[in-house]
PDB file of N, CA and C in Angstrom:
ATOM      1  N   MET A 140     -43.642  88.310 115.273  1.00  0.00           N
ATOM      2  CA  MET A 140     -42.297  88.614 115.590  1.00  0.00           C
ATOM      3  C   MET A 140     -41.828  89.738 114.582  1.00  0.00           C
ATOM      4  N   GLY A 141     -41.256  90.583 115.192  1.00  0.00           N
ATOM      5  CA  GLY A 141     -40.742  91.825 114.439  1.00  0.00           C
ATOM      6  C   GLY A 141     -39.323  91.609 113.674  1.00  0.00           C
ATOM      7  N   PRO A 142     -38.889  92.656 112.964  1.00  0.00           N
ATOM      8  CA  PRO A 142     -37.586  92.503 112.289  1.00  0.00           C
ATOM      9  C   PRO A 142     -36.531  92.373 113.223  1.00  0.00           C
ATOM     10  N   GLY A 143     -36.564  92.906 114.392  1.00  0.00           N
ATOM     11  CA  GLY A 143     -35.554  92.882 115.402  1.00  0.00           C
ATOM     12  C   GLY A 143     -35.427  91.388 115.934  1.00  0.00           C
ATOM     13  N   ALA A 144     -36.453  90.596 116.100  1.00  0.00           N
ATOM     14  CA  ALA A 144     -36.376  89.164 116.631  1.00  0.00           C
ATOM     15  C   ALA A 144     -35.821  88.412 115.401  1.00  0.00           C
ATOM     16  N   ASN A 145     -36.094  88.654 114.190  1.00  0.00           N
ATOM     17  CA  ASN A 145     -35.462  87.816 113.104  1.00  0.00           C
ATOM     18  C   ASN A 145     -34.009  88.190 113.028  1.00  0.00           C
ATOM     19  N   CYS A 146     -33.506  89.310 113.269  1.00  0.00           N
ATOM     20  CA  CYS A 146     -32.171  89.701 113.297  1.00  0.00           C
ATOM     21  C   CYS A 146     -31.463  88.939 114.416  1.00  0.00           C
ATOM     22  N   THR A 147     -32.124  88.932 115.539  1.00  0.00           N
ATOM     23  CA  THR A 147     -31.564  88.194 116.597  1.00  0.00           C
ATOM     24  C   THR A 147     -31.398  86.716 116.405  1.00  0.00           C
ATOM     25  N   ILE A 148     -32.337  86.116 115.728  1.00  0.00           N
ATOM     26  CA  ILE A 148     -32.272  84.663 115.550  1.00  0.00           C
ATOM     27  C   ILE A 148     -31.202  84.409 114.521  1.00  0.00           C
ATOM     28  N   ALA A 149     -31.067  85.241 113.478  1.00  0.00           N
ATOM     29  CA  ALA A 149     -29.929  85.089 112.421  1.00  0.00           C
ATOM     30  C   ALA A 149     -28.565  85.349 113.015  1.00  0.00           C
ATOM     31  N   ALA A 150     -28.524  86.260 114.027  1.00  0.00           N
ATOM     32  CA  ALA A 150     -27.257  86.483 114.816  1.00  0.00           C
ATOM     33  C   ALA A 150     -26.935  85.223 115.540  1.00  0.00           C
ATOM     34  N   ILE A 151     -27.850  84.657 116.293  1.00  0.00           N
ATOM     35  CA  ILE A 151     -27.516  83.476 117.078  1.00  0.00           C
ATOM     36  C   ILE A 151     -27.081  82.415 116.251  1.00  0.00           C
ATOM     37  N   VAL A 152     -27.747  82.199 115.111  1.00  0.00           N
ATOM     38  CA  VAL A 152     -27.303  81.060 114.172  1.00  0.00           C
ATOM     39  C   VAL A 152     -25.917  81.196 113.628  1.00  0.00           C
ATOM     40  N   LEU A 153     -25.663  82.534 113.185  1.00  0.00           N
ATOM     41  CA  LEU A 153     -24.268  82.822 112.696  1.00  0.00           C
ATOM     42  C   LEU A 153     -23.305  82.697 113.687  1.00  0.00           C
ATOM     43  N   TRP A 154     -23.492  83.097 114.887  1.00  0.00           N
ATOM     44  CA  TRP A 154     -22.639  82.950 116.093  1.00  0.00           C
ATOM     45  C   TRP A 154     -22.262  81.515 116.388  1.00  0.00           C
ATOM     46  N   PHE A 155     -23.298  80.669 116.389  1.00  0.00           N
ATOM     47  CA  PHE A 155     -23.131  79.237 116.566  1.00  0.00           C
ATOM     48  C   PHE A 155     -22.197  78.630 115.455  1.00  0.00           C
ATOM     49  N   VAL A 156     -22.491  79.071 114.232  1.00  0.00           N
ATOM     50  CA  VAL A 156     -21.722  78.507 113.021  1.00  0.00           C
ATOM     51  C   VAL A 156     -20.249  78.944 113.130  1.00  0.00           C
ATOM     52  N   ALA A 157     -19.995  80.178 113.498  1.00  0.00           N
ATOM     53  CA  ALA A 157     -18.706  80.690 113.753  1.00  0.00           C
ATOM     54  C   ALA A 157     -17.983  79.976 114.845  1.00  0.00           C
ATOM     55  N   GLY A 158     -18.750  79.565 115.878  1.00  0.00           N
ATOM     56  CA  GLY A 158     -18.033  78.870 116.959  1.00  0.00           C
ATOM     57  C   GLY A 158     -17.758  77.378 116.525  1.00  0.00           C
ATOM     58  N   VAL A 159     -18.449  76.651 115.799  1.00  0.00           N
ATOM     59  CA  VAL A 159     -18.295  75.394 115.341  1.00  0.00           C
ATOM     60  C   VAL A 159     -17.094  75.461 114.319  1.00  0.00           C
ATOM     61  N   LEU A 160     -17.088  76.446 113.446  1.00  0.00           N
ATOM     62  CA  LEU A 160     -16.009  76.433 112.515  1.00  0.00           C
ATOM     63  C   LEU A 160     -14.629  76.799 113.197  1.00  0.00           C
ATOM     64  N   SER A 161     -14.611  77.583 114.232  1.00  0.00           N
ATOM     65  CA  SER A 161     -13.414  77.913 114.965  1.00  0.00           C
ATOM     66  C   SER A 161     -12.847  76.744 115.604  1.00  0.00           C
ATOM     67  N   LEU A 162     -13.654  75.726 116.022  1.00  0.00           N
ATOM     68  CA  LEU A 162     -13.223  74.538 116.718  1.00  0.00           C
ATOM     69  C   LEU A 162     -12.584  73.627 115.624  1.00  0.00           C
ATOM     70  N   ARG A 163     -13.065  73.656 114.464  1.00  0.00           N
ATOM     71  CA  ARG A 163     -12.609  72.666 113.344  1.00  0.00           C
ATOM     72  C   ARG A 163     -11.277  73.277 112.710  1.00  0.00           C
ATOM     73  N   THR A 164     -10.962  74.289 112.886  1.00  0.00           N
ATOM     74  CA  THR A 164      -9.677  74.801 112.146  1.00  0.00           C
ATOM     75  C   THR A 164      -8.527  74.657 113.186  1.00  0.00           C
ATOM     76  N   ASN A 165      -7.284  74.441 112.493  1.00  0.00           N
ATOM     77  CA  ASN A 165      -6.095  74.191 113.324  1.00  0.00           C
ATOM     78  C   ASN A 165      -5.497  75.574 113.572  1.00  0.00           C
ATOM     79  N   PRO A 166      -4.763  75.711 114.622  1.00  0.00           N
ATOM     80  CA  PRO A 166      -4.118  76.960 114.996  1.00  0.00           C
ATOM     81  C   PRO A 166      -2.947  77.109 114.033  1.00  0.00           C
ATOM     82  N   PRO A 167      -2.480  78.352 113.738  1.00  0.00           N
ATOM     83  CA  PRO A 167      -1.341  78.484 112.841  1.00  0.00           C
ATOM     84  C   PRO A 167      -0.016  78.074 113.507  1.00  0.00           C
ATOM     85  N   GLU A 168       0.871  77.502 112.648  1.00  0.00           N
ATOM     86  CA  GLU A 168       2.098  76.945 113.122  1.00  0.00           C
ATOM     87  C   GLU A 168       3.050  78.125 113.338  1.00  0.00           C
ATOM     88  N   PRO A 169       3.638  78.111 114.660  1.00  0.00           N
ATOM     89  CA  PRO A 169       4.584  79.309 114.881  1.00  0.00           C
ATOM     90  C   PRO A 169       5.807  79.023 114.095  1.00  0.00           C
ATOM     91  N   GLU A 170       6.389  80.113 113.800  1.00  0.00           N
ATOM     92  CA  GLU A 170       7.797  80.009 113.074  1.00  0.00           C
ATOM     93  C   GLU A 170       8.822  79.557 114.164  1.00  0.00           C
ATOM     94  N   PRO A 171       9.789  78.695 113.630  1.00  0.00           N
ATOM     95  CA  PRO A 171      10.794  78.194 114.521  1.00  0.00           C
ATOM     96  C   PRO A 171      11.695  79.346 115.065  1.00  0.00           C
ATOM     97  N   ILE A 172      12.103  79.240 116.184  1.00  0.00           N
ATOM     98  CA  ILE A 172      13.026  80.235 116.842  1.00  0.00           C
ATOM     99  C   ILE A 172      14.506  79.824 116.218  1.00  0.00           C
ATOM    100  N   THR A 173      15.130  80.770 115.566  1.00  0.00           N
ATOM    101  CA  THR A 173      16.339  80.512 115.022  1.00  0.00           C
ATOM    102  C   THR A 173      17.505  81.480 115.518  1.00  0.00           C
ATOM    103  N   THR A 174      18.713  81.118 115.366  1.00  0.00           N
ATOM    104  CA  THR A 174      19.815  81.940 115.716  1.00  0.00           C
ATOM    105  C   THR A 174      20.721  81.965 114.405  1.00  0.00           C
ATOM    106  N   GLN A 175      21.490  83.007 114.304  1.00  0.00           N
ATOM    107  CA  GLN A 175      22.242  83.310 113.058  1.00  0.00           C
ATOM    108  C   GLN A 175      23.536  83.900 113.452  1.00  0.00           C
ATOM    109  N   THR A 176      24.528  83.263 112.991  1.00  0.00           N
ATOM    110  CA  THR A 176      25.897  83.795 113.306  1.00  0.00           C
ATOM    111  C   THR A 176      26.514  84.544 112.104  1.00  0.00           C
ATOM    112  N   HIS A 177      27.338  85.517 112.406  1.00  0.00           N
ATOM    113  CA  HIS A 177      27.998  86.343 111.394  1.00  0.00           C
ATOM    114  C   HIS A 177      29.518  86.261 111.632  1.00  0.00           C
ATOM    115  N   ASP A 178      30.226  86.319 110.524  1.00  0.00           N
ATOM    116  CA  ASP A 178      31.665  86.525 110.500  1.00  0.00           C
ATOM    117  C   ASP A 178      31.982  87.843 110.261  1.00  0.00           C
ATOM    118  N   VAL A 179      32.568  88.586 111.152  1.00  0.00           N
ATOM    119  CA  VAL A 179      32.944  90.085 110.972  1.00  0.00           C
ATOM    120  C   VAL A 179      34.426  90.080 110.935  1.00  0.00           C
ATOM    121  N   THR A 180      34.868  90.904 109.814  1.00  0.00           N
ATOM    122  CA  THR A 180      36.320  91.106 109.720  1.00  0.00           C
ATOM    123  C   THR A 180      36.575  92.719 109.642  1.00  0.00           C
ATOM    124  N   TYR A 181      37.426  93.144 110.546  1.00  0.00           N
ATOM    125  CA  TYR A 181      37.823  94.521 110.611  1.00  0.00           C
ATOM    126  C   TYR A 181      39.257  94.782 109.905  1.00  0.00           C
ATOM    127  N   THR A 182      39.384  95.704 108.951  1.00  0.00           N
ATOM    128  CA  THR A 182      40.654  95.943 108.423  1.00  0.00           C
ATOM    129  C   THR A 182      40.969  97.447 108.661  1.00  0.00           C
ATOM    130  N   LYS A 183      42.272  97.677 109.208  1.00  0.00           N
ATOM    131  CA  LYS A 183      42.584  99.074 109.476  1.00  0.00           C
ATOM    132  C   LYS A 183      43.694  99.418 108.525  1.00  0.00           C
ATOM    133  N   THR A 184      43.631 100.365 107.764  1.00  0.00           N
ATOM    134  CA  THR A 184      44.613 100.891 106.890  1.00  0.00           C
ATOM    135  C   THR A 184      44.977 102.312 107.111  1.00  0.00           C
ATOM    136  N   THR A 185      46.283 102.711 107.015  1.00  0.00           N
ATOM    137  CA  THR A 185      46.693 104.034 107.259  1.00  0.00           C
ATOM    138  C   THR A 185      47.059 104.682 105.889  1.00  0.00           C
ATOM    139  N   GLY A 186      46.432 105.879 105.670  1.00  0.00           N
ATOM    140  CA  GLY A 186      46.608 106.495 104.478  1.00  0.00           C
ATOM    141  C   GLY A 186      47.953 107.250 104.425  1.00  0.00           C
ATOM    142  N   GLU A 187      48.219 107.829 103.270  1.00  0.00           N
ATOM    143  CA  GLU A 187      49.493 108.570 103.162  1.00  0.00           C
ATOM    144  C   GLU A 187      49.559 109.824 104.044  1.00  0.00           C
ATOM    145  N   ASP A 188      48.429 110.303 104.378  1.00  0.00           N
ATOM    146  CA  ASP A 188      48.391 111.543 105.326  1.00  0.00           C
ATOM    147  C   ASP A 188      48.316 111.091 106.768  1.00  0.00           C
ATOM    148  N   GLY A 189      48.404 109.804 107.041  1.00  0.00           N
ATOM    149  CA  GLY A 189      48.409 109.307 108.379  1.00  0.00           C
ATOM    150  C   GLY A 189      47.055 109.075 109.012  1.00  0.00           C
ATOM    151  N   ALA A 190      46.034 109.247 108.281  1.00  0.00           N
ATOM    152  CA  ALA A 190      44.705 108.999 108.827  1.00  0.00           C
ATOM    153  C   ALA A 190      44.321 107.463 108.675  1.00  0.00           C
ATOM    154  N   ALA A 191      43.876 106.939 109.684  1.00  0.00           N
ATOM    155  CA  ALA A 191      43.533 105.623 109.825  1.00  0.00           C
ATOM    156  C   ALA A 191      42.082 105.365 109.334  1.00  0.00           C
ATOM    157  N   VAL A 192      41.888 104.443 108.421  1.00  0.00           N
ATOM    158  CA  VAL A 192      40.591 104.052 107.869  1.00  0.00           C
ATOM    159  C   VAL A 192      40.220 102.668 108.324  1.00  0.00           C
ATOM    160  N   VAL A 193      39.202 102.454 109.041  1.00  0.00           N
ATOM    161  CA  VAL A 193      38.766 101.128 109.458  1.00  0.00           C
ATOM    162  C   VAL A 193      37.572 100.630 108.646  1.00  0.00           C
ATOM    163  N   SER A 194      37.679  99.563 108.013  1.00  0.00           N
ATOM    164  CA  SER A 194      36.544  99.068 107.165  1.00  0.00           C
ATOM    165  C   SER A 194      36.140  97.721 107.767  1.00  0.00           C
ATOM    166  N   GLU A 195      34.816  97.522 107.520  1.00  0.00           N
ATOM    167  CA  GLU A 195      34.167  96.327 108.203  1.00  0.00           C
ATOM    168  C   GLU A 195      33.511  95.412 107.104  1.00  0.00           C
ATOM    169  N   LYS A 196      33.714  94.154 107.213  1.00  0.00           N
ATOM    170  CA  LYS A 196      33.184  93.224 106.172  1.00  0.00           C
ATOM    171  C   LYS A 196      32.363  92.181 107.050  1.00  0.00           C
ATOM    172  N   VAL A 197      31.115  92.085 106.743  1.00  0.00           N
ATOM    173  CA  VAL A 197      30.202  91.187 107.465  1.00  0.00           C
ATOM    174  C   VAL A 197      29.672  90.070 106.416  1.00  0.00           C
ATOM    175  N   VAL A 198      30.017  88.799 106.862  1.00  0.00           N
ATOM    176  CA  VAL A 198      29.525  87.647 106.153  1.00  0.00           C
ATOM    177  C   VAL A 198      28.408  87.025 106.910  1.00  0.00           C
ATOM    178  N   LYS A 199      27.152  87.155 106.340  1.00  0.00           N
ATOM    179  CA  LYS A 199      26.000  86.589 107.176  1.00  0.00           C
ATOM    180  C   LYS A 199      25.993  85.169 107.005  1.00  0.00           C
ATOM    181  N   GLY A 200      25.580  84.446 108.055  1.00  0.00           N
ATOM    182  CA  GLY A 200      25.449  82.931 108.084  1.00  0.00           C
ATOM    183  C   GLY A 200      23.976  82.730 107.698  1.00  0.00           C
ATOM    184  N   THR A 201      23.664  81.415 107.724  1.00  0.00           N
ATOM    185  CA  THR A 201      22.235  81.058 107.574  1.00  0.00           C
ATOM    186  C   THR A 201      21.607  80.855 108.876  1.00  0.00           C
ATOM    187  N   PRO A 202      20.270  81.040 108.889  1.00  0.00           N
ATOM    188  CA  PRO A 202      19.469  80.909 110.143  1.00  0.00           C
ATOM    189  C   PRO A 202      19.425  79.398 110.600  1.00  0.00           C
ATOM    190  N   VAL A 203      19.693  78.957 111.673  1.00  0.00           N
ATOM    191  CA  VAL A 203      19.581  77.568 112.153  1.00  0.00           C
ATOM    192  C   VAL A 203      18.547  77.429 113.317  1.00  0.00           C
ATOM    193  N   PRO A 204      17.562  76.598 113.186  1.00  0.00           N
ATOM    194  CA  PRO A 204      16.625  76.467 114.258  1.00  0.00           C
ATOM    195  C   PRO A 204      17.414  76.092 115.589  1.00  0.00           C
ATOM    196  N   VAL A 205      16.803  76.512 116.651  1.00  0.00           N
ATOM    197  CA  VAL A 205      17.543  76.309 117.917  1.00  0.00           C
ATOM    198  C   VAL A 205      17.742  74.857 118.316  1.00  0.00           C
ATOM    199  N   GLY A 206      16.789  74.019 118.141  1.00  0.00           N
ATOM    200  CA  GLY A 206      16.868  72.649 118.466  1.00  0.00           C
ATOM    201  C   GLY A 206      18.014  71.911 117.643  1.00  0.00           C
ATOM    202  N   GLN A 207      17.971  72.257 116.407  1.00  0.00           N
ATOM    203  CA  GLN A 207      18.963  71.645 115.380  1.00  0.00           C
ATOM    204  C   GLN A 207      20.378  72.091 115.773  1.00  0.00           C
ATOM    205  N   GLN A 208      20.490  73.435 116.278  1.00  0.00           N
ATOM    206  CA  GLN A 208      21.780  73.806 116.538  1.00  0.00           C
ATOM    207  C   GLN A 208      22.376  73.107 117.754  1.00  0.00           C
ATOM    208  N   ALA A 209      21.555  72.895 118.757  1.00  0.00           N
ATOM    209  CA  ALA A 209      21.933  72.220 120.019  1.00  0.00           C
ATOM    210  C   ALA A 209      22.299  70.734 119.554  1.00  0.00           C
ATOM    211  N   ALA A 210      21.600  70.132 118.771  1.00  0.00           N
ATOM    212  CA  ALA A 210      21.895  68.690 118.365  1.00  0.00           C
ATOM    213  C   ALA A 210      23.258  68.622 117.508  1.00  0.00           C
ATOM    214  N   LYS A 211      23.438  69.659 116.704  1.00  0.00           N
ATOM    215  CA  LYS A 211      24.719  69.780 115.981  1.00  0.00           C
ATOM    216  C   LYS A 211      25.852  69.931 116.855  1.00  0.00           C
ATOM    217  N   GLU A 212      25.763  70.753 117.969  1.00  0.00           N
ATOM    218  CA  GLU A 212      26.752  70.939 118.833  1.00  0.00           C
ATOM    219  C   GLU A 212      27.247  69.729 119.596  1.00  0.00           C
ATOM    220  N   GLU A 213      26.132  68.944 119.993  1.00  0.00           N
ATOM    221  CA  GLU A 213      26.373  67.711 120.749  1.00  0.00           C
ATOM    222  C   GLU A 213      27.117  66.767 119.902  1.00  0.00           C
ATOM    223  N   VAL A 214      26.685  66.601 118.676  1.00  0.00           N
ATOM    224  CA  VAL A 214      27.347  65.773 117.680  1.00  0.00           C
ATOM    225  C   VAL A 214      28.960  66.163 117.522  1.00  0.00           C
ATOM    226  N   GLU A 215      29.114  67.445 117.373  1.00  0.00           N
ATOM    227  CA  GLU A 215      30.487  68.030 117.299  1.00  0.00           C
ATOM    228  C   GLU A 215      31.351  67.608 118.475  1.00  0.00           C
ATOM    229  N   GLN A 216      30.863  67.656 119.683  1.00  0.00           N
ATOM    230  CA  GLN A 216      31.533  67.462 120.945  1.00  0.00           C
ATOM    231  C   GLN A 216      31.716  66.060 121.008  1.00  0.00           C
ATOM    232  N   ALA A 217      30.935  65.139 120.487  1.00  0.00           N
ATOM    233  CA  ALA A 217      31.042  63.698 120.631  1.00  0.00           C
ATOM    234  C   ALA A 217      32.178  63.236 119.799  1.00  0.00           C
ATOM    235  N   VAL A 218      32.423  64.004 118.650  1.00  0.00           N
ATOM    236  CA  VAL A 218      33.385  63.537 117.715  1.00  0.00           C
ATOM    237  C   VAL A 218      34.792  63.902 118.043  1.00  0.00           C
TER     238      VAL A 218
END
């Protein structure tokens, strides 16, 4: 047997080991799908020269997993 045959045997063994190890590992957990609400406040002020200035204030909410949000809404409707 030449060096090419030895490399082929080593490649087959490594390929088999990689296949066995891939079956033993767990797939990664996907991140939960979330929704997030924001409270937006617009304020319009008029300056001395008559120019209107609109300012925006955004208050970010916290991300809520979709399944938990539906359960929370059902509880709120029941109450």
